[in-house]
Structures are given as C-alpha cells and as structure tokens.
Short mmCIF file of C-alpha atoms and ligand atoms in Angstrom, two decimals:
data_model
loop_
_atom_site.label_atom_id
_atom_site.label_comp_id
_atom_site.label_asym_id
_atom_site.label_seq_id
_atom_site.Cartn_x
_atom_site.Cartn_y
_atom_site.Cartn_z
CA UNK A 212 95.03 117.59 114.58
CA UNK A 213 93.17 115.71 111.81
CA UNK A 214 93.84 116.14 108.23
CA UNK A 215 91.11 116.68 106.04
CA UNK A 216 88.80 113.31 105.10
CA UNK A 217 88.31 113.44 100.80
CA UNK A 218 84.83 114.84 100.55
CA UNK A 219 82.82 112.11 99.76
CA UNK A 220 80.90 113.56 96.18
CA UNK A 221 84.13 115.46 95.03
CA UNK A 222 84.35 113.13 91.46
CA UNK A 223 88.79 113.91 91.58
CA UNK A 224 88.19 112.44 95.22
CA UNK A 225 89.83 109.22 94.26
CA UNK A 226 93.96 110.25 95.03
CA UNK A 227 92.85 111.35 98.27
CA UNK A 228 90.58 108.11 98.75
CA UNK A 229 94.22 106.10 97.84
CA UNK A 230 96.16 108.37 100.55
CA UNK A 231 93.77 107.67 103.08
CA UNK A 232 93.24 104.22 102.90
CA UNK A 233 97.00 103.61 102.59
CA UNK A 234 97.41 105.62 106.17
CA UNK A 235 94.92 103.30 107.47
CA UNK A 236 96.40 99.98 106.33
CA UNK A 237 98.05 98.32 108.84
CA UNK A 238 95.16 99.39 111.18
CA UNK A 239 92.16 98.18 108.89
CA UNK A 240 91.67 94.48 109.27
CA UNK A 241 91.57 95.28 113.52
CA UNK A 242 89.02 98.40 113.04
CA UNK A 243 86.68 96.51 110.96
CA UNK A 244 86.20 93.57 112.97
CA UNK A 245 85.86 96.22 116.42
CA UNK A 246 84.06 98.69 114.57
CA UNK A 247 81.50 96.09 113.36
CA UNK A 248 80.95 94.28 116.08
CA UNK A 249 82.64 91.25 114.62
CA UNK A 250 79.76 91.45 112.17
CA UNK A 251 81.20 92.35 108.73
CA UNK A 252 82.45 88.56 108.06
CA UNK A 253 79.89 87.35 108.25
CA UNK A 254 78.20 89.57 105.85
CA UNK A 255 80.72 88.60 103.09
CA UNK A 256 79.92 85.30 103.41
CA UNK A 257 76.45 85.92 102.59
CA UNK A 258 77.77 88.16 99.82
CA UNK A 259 79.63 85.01 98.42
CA UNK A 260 76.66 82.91 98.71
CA UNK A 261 75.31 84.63 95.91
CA UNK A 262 78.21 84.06 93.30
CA UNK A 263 76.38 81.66 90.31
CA UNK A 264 77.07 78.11 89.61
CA UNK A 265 80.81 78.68 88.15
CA UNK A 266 82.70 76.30 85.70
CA UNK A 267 86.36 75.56 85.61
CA UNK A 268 88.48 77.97 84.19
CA UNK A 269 85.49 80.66 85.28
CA UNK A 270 87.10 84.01 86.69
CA UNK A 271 85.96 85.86 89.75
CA UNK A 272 87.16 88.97 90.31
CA UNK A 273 86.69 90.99 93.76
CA UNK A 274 87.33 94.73 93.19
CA UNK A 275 88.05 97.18 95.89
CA UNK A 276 89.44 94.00 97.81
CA UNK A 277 91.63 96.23 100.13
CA UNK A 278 93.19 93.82 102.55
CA UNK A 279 91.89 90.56 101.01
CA UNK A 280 89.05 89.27 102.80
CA UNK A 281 87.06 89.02 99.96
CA UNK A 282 89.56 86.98 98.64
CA UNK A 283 90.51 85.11 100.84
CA UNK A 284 86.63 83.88 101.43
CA UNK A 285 86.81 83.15 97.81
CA UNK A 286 89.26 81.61 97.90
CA UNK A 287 88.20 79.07 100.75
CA UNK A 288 84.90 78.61 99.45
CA UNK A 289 85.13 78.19 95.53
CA UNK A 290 86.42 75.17 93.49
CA UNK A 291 90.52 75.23 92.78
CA UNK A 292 89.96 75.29 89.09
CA UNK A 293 87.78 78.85 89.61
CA UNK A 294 90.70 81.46 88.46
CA UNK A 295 90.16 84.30 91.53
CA UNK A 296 91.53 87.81 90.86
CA UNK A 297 91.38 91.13 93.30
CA UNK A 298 92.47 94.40 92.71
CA UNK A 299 92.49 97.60 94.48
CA UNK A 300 94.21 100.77 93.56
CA UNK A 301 95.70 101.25 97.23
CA UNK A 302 98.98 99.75 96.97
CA UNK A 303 99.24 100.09 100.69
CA UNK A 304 96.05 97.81 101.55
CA UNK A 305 96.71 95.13 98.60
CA UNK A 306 100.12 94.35 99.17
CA UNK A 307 98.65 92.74 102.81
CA UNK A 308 96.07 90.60 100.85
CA UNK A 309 98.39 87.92 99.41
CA UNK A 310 99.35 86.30 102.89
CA UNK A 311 95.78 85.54 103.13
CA UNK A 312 94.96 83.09 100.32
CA UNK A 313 99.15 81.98 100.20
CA UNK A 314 98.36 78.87 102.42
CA UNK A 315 95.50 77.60 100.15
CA UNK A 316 95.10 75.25 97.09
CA UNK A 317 94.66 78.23 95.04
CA UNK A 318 95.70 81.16 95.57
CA UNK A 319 94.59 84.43 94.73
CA UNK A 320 96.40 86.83 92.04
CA UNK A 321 96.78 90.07 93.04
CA UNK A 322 96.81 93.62 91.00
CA UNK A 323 97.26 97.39 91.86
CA UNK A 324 94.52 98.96 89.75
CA UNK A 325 91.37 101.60 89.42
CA UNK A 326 87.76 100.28 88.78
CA UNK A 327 87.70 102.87 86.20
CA UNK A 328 90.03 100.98 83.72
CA UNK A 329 90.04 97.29 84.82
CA UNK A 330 92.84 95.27 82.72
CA UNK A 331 90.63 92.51 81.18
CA UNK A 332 88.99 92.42 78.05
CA UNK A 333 84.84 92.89 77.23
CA UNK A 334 83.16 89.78 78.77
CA UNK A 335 85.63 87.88 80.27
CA UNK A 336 84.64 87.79 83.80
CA UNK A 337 82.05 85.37 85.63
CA UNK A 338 81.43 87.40 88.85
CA UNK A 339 82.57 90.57 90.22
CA UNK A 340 82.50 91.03 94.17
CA UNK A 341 82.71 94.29 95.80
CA UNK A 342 82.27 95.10 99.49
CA UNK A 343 82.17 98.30 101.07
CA UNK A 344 83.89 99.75 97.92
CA UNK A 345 81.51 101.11 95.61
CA UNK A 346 80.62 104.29 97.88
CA UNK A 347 84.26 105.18 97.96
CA UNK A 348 85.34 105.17 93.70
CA UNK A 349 85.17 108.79 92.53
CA UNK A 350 82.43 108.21 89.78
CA UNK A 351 80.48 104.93 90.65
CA UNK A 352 77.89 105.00 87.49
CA UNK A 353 81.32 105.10 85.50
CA UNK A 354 82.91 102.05 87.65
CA UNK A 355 79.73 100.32 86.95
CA UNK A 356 79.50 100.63 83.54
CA UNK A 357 83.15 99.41 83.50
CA UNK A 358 82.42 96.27 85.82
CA UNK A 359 79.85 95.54 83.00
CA UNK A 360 82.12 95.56 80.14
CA UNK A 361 83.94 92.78 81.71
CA UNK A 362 81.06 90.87 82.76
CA UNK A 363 80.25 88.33 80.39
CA UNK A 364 76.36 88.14 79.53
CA UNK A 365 74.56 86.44 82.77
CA UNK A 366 77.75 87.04 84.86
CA UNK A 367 76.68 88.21 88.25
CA UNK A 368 78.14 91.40 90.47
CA UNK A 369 77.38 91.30 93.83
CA UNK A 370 77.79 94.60 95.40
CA UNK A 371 77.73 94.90 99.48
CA UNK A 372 77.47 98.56 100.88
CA UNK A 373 76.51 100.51 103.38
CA UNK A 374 72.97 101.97 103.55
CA UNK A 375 70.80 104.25 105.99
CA UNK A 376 68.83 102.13 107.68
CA UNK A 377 64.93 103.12 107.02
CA UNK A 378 63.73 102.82 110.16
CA UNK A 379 63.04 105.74 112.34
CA UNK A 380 64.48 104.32 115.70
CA UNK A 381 66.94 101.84 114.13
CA UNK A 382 68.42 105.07 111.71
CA UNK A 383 68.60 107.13 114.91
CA UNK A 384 70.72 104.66 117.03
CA UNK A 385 73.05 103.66 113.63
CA UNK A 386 73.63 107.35 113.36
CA UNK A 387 74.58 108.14 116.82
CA UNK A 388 76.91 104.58 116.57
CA UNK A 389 78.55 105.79 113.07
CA UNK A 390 78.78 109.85 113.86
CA UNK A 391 79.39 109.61 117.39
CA UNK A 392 81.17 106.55 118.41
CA UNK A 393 82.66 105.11 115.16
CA UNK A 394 84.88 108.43 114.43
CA UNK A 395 86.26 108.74 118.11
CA UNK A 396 87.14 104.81 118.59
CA UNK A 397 88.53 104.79 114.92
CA UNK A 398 90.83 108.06 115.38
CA UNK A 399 92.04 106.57 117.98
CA UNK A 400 93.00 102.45 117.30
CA UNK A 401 94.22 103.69 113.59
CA UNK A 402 96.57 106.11 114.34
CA UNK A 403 96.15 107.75 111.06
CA UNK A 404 95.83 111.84 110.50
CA UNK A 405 93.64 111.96 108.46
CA UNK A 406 89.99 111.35 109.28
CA UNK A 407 88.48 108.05 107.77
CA UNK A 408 86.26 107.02 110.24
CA UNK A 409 84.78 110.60 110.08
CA UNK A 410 84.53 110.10 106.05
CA UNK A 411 82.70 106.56 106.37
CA UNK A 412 79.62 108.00 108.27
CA UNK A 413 79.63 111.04 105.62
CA UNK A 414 80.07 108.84 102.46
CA UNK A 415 77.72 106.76 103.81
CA UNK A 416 74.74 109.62 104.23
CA UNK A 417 76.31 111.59 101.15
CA UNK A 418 76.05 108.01 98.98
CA UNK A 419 73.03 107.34 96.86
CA UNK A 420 70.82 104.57 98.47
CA UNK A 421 69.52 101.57 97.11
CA UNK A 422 66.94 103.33 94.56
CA UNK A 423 70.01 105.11 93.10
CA UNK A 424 72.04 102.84 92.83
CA UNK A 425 69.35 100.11 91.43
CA UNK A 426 69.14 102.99 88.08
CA UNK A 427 72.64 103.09 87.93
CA UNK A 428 73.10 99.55 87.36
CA UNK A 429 70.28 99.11 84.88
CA UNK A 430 72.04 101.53 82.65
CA UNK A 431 75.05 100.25 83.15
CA UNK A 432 73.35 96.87 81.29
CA UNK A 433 72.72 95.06 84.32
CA UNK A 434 69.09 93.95 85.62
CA UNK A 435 68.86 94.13 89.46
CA UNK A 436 68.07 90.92 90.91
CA UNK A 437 67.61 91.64 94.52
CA UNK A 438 68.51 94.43 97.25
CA UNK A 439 68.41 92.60 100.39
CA UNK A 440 68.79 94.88 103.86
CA UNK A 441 71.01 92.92 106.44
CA UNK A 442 71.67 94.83 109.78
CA UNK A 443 68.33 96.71 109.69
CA UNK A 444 68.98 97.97 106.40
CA UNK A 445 72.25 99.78 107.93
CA UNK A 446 74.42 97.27 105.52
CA UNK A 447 72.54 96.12 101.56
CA UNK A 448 73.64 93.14 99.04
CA UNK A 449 72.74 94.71 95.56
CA UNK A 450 72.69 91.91 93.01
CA UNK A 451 72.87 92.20 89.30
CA UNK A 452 72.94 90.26 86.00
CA UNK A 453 74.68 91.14 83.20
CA UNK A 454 72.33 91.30 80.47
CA UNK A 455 72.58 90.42 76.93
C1 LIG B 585 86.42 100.18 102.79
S1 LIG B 585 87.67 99.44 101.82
C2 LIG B 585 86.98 97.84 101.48
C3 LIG B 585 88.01 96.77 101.36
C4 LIG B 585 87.49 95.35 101.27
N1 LIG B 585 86.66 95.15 100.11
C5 LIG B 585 86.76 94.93 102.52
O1 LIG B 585 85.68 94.37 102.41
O2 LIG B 585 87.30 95.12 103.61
C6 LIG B 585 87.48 100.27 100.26
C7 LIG B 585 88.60 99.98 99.30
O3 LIG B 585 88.23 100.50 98.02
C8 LIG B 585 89.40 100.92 97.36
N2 LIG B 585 89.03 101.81 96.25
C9 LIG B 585 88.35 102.97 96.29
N3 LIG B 585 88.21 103.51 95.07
C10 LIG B 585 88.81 102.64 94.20
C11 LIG B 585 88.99 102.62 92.80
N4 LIG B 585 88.53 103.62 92.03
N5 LIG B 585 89.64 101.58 92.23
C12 LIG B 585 90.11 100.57 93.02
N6 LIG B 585 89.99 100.53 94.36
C13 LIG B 585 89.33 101.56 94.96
C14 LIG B 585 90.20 101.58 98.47
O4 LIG B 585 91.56 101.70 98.16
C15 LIG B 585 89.93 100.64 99.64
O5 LIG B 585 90.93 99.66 99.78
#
C-alpha cells in the first residue's frame, strides 16, 4: 500500500516534498537515468551550456541539486577559480552529492537549505541552476523572487523543467509513458511507500507551463531570454537575466 504523494498545488506541500524525496534517495540517481531513457544528462549539459562568461571568484549556485549532478557537471565543466555552491533542503538526497565533485580540482560546497530563504546576501550570485526543481518548491513565484535577490544584475538562472509537450500525438504518447509506465516501474525499483513517481506525472500536468512561468519570472525582476523545448517540448530550459 502506497502512502499518499504531497499534492502537487498544496503551498505547505514542501515537508511532505522533503519526506518523499528523502524515501527515494538511495534509489534516485538509478530511476532517473532508467526512467529517462538515459536522457536527462544530457539535458543538464545543455542546461550548463547556458551559464555566462564567469570571472574568478564568480559564484554559481545550483538549487534543488538533490543528489549532485548538477554539481558535479559544474564542477567538471567550469574554471577552478569559479566558487560552486548547491543546496537542497532534503538532507537525505544532499548528503550523497559531495562524493561526486570530491575527486575534482574544486570541489563543490554543500548546504541543507529551502529556496525560500537562501543564506547569501542581495546580489552576490553569478548564476543559479535548477533542474527538475522548480515544479516541486511549495510557492515557486516566491522561490523566484528569492533566486533574484541573490542574483547580481545580469546574473543568469537557468531553470530546466518538465513541460507538456504541445503536440497532439507526441502529448498523448508522453502521457501514457509518465501516467502509465513511469509510476509502475518507479514503485517498483525505489522501494519507497510513498508515491513519487505517481506525484511527478501530476506535478508535472498540475505545474504552470512555460507562459506561466515566463510572468512569474518577469516579476520576479528577471527578463526571459529564451524557452527552448528539448524532448518534444516534454522537458523546457527557461532562461533569465537579472535585470537592473
Ligand atoms: C526532482 S529532484 C531534482 C534534483 C536534481 N536537481 C536533479 O537534477 O536530479 C527535486 C529536488 O528539489 C528539492 N526541493 C524541493 N523543494 C525545495 C525547496 N523549497 N528548497 C530546496 N530544495 C527543494 C527536493 O528535495 C529534491 O531533492
């Protein structure tokens, strides 16, 4: 029997959200890399591809970073005197991360925190990264206002996310993969109780879409730079400039 998933537009979702992704933890590198198709690396990459020319000393910071990939791509791909940070407010996911980026030149710092009250001061951050995180914080307008606080002015956040695909036939397949398939095979490999492979498809239709979320970040202070749809539109890269 499967505990309940957090409902995905409850705003006091977020201690639930922590629970559930701490009983999926140990699972959650394996289930991405099945449940995608091997896909989802890929896409980070092309997430980091859009980070701006950074400086020495510059700080990246990759929220929602879970189990480190993020970081650990950061990591491997960015000058040793960029200062890489990642936080996540599931203790239970971050504390795998460090192993990742331990073996490199420079390693990522790690931090247990919320979106909603990140511990830097106004405009001290080059880029934020966050990848298939922003549907699952309990009040994203407020996480994105927050994210822009710490921006400095022209600092970039590069958002990756999932998306419902806009095409008739392509929406109708990605559904039947993410409400049929996706829930059974992850139930299964993650051993967890409660449901979270039957609350990604949901968050996913329940989140805003790319129009939303476009408004959001303008009045947040950001100006949208581009939405690009990879996997059919099934998966967007929202990026956005601080302004000012
Ligand atoms: C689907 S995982 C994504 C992890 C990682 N970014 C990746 O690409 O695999 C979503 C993560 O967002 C975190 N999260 C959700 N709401 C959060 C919040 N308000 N503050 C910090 N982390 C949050 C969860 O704990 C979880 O680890």
């Amino acid at each position: 029997m499967n505990a309940d998933a957090p409902d995905p537009l409850d705003p006091s979702k977020g201690r639930a959200v922590r629970g559930m992704f701490a009983s999926i933890a140990p699972r959650y590198d394996l289930l991405n890399r099945l449940l995608s198709l091997g896909l989802d690396q890929g896409w980070r990459r092309k997430m980091i591809a859009r980070l701006p020319a950074l400086q020495a000393g510059d700080r990246v910071l990759d929220l929602c970073t879970g189990t480190g990939d993020v970081a650990q791509a950061l990591c491997a791909g960015l000058p040793d005197d960029v200062v890489v940070h990642a936080g996540d407010f599931c203790e239970a996911m971050v504390e795998r991360a460090p192993e990742k980026t331990a073996e490199q030149s420079r390693p990522a710092s790690f931090f247990v925190g919320d979106v909603l009250a990140l511990p830097y001061p106004e405009a001290t951050v080059k880029a934020i990264t966050v990848a298939f995180g922003l549907r699952n914080v309990q009040d994203p307008a407020a996480g994105l206002v927050e994210m822009a606080r710490v921006l400095a002015s022209g600092g970039r956040l590069i958002v990756l996310e999932f998306s419902k695909p806009k095409t008739k036939l392509f929406n109708a397949l990605f559904r039947l993969y993410v409400f049929g398939i996706l829930p059974r095979v992850g139930r299964f490999l993650s051993g967890s109780s409660v449901d979270a492979y039957r609350y990604l498809p949901e968050s996913v239709w329940a989140w805003a879409g790319p129009e939303v979320l476009a408004r959001q970040m303008e009045a947040a202070g950001l100006t949208v730079l581009e939405q690009k749809p990879l996997l059919l539109g099934g998966v967007m890269l929202h990026v956005a400039e601080r302004r000012g």
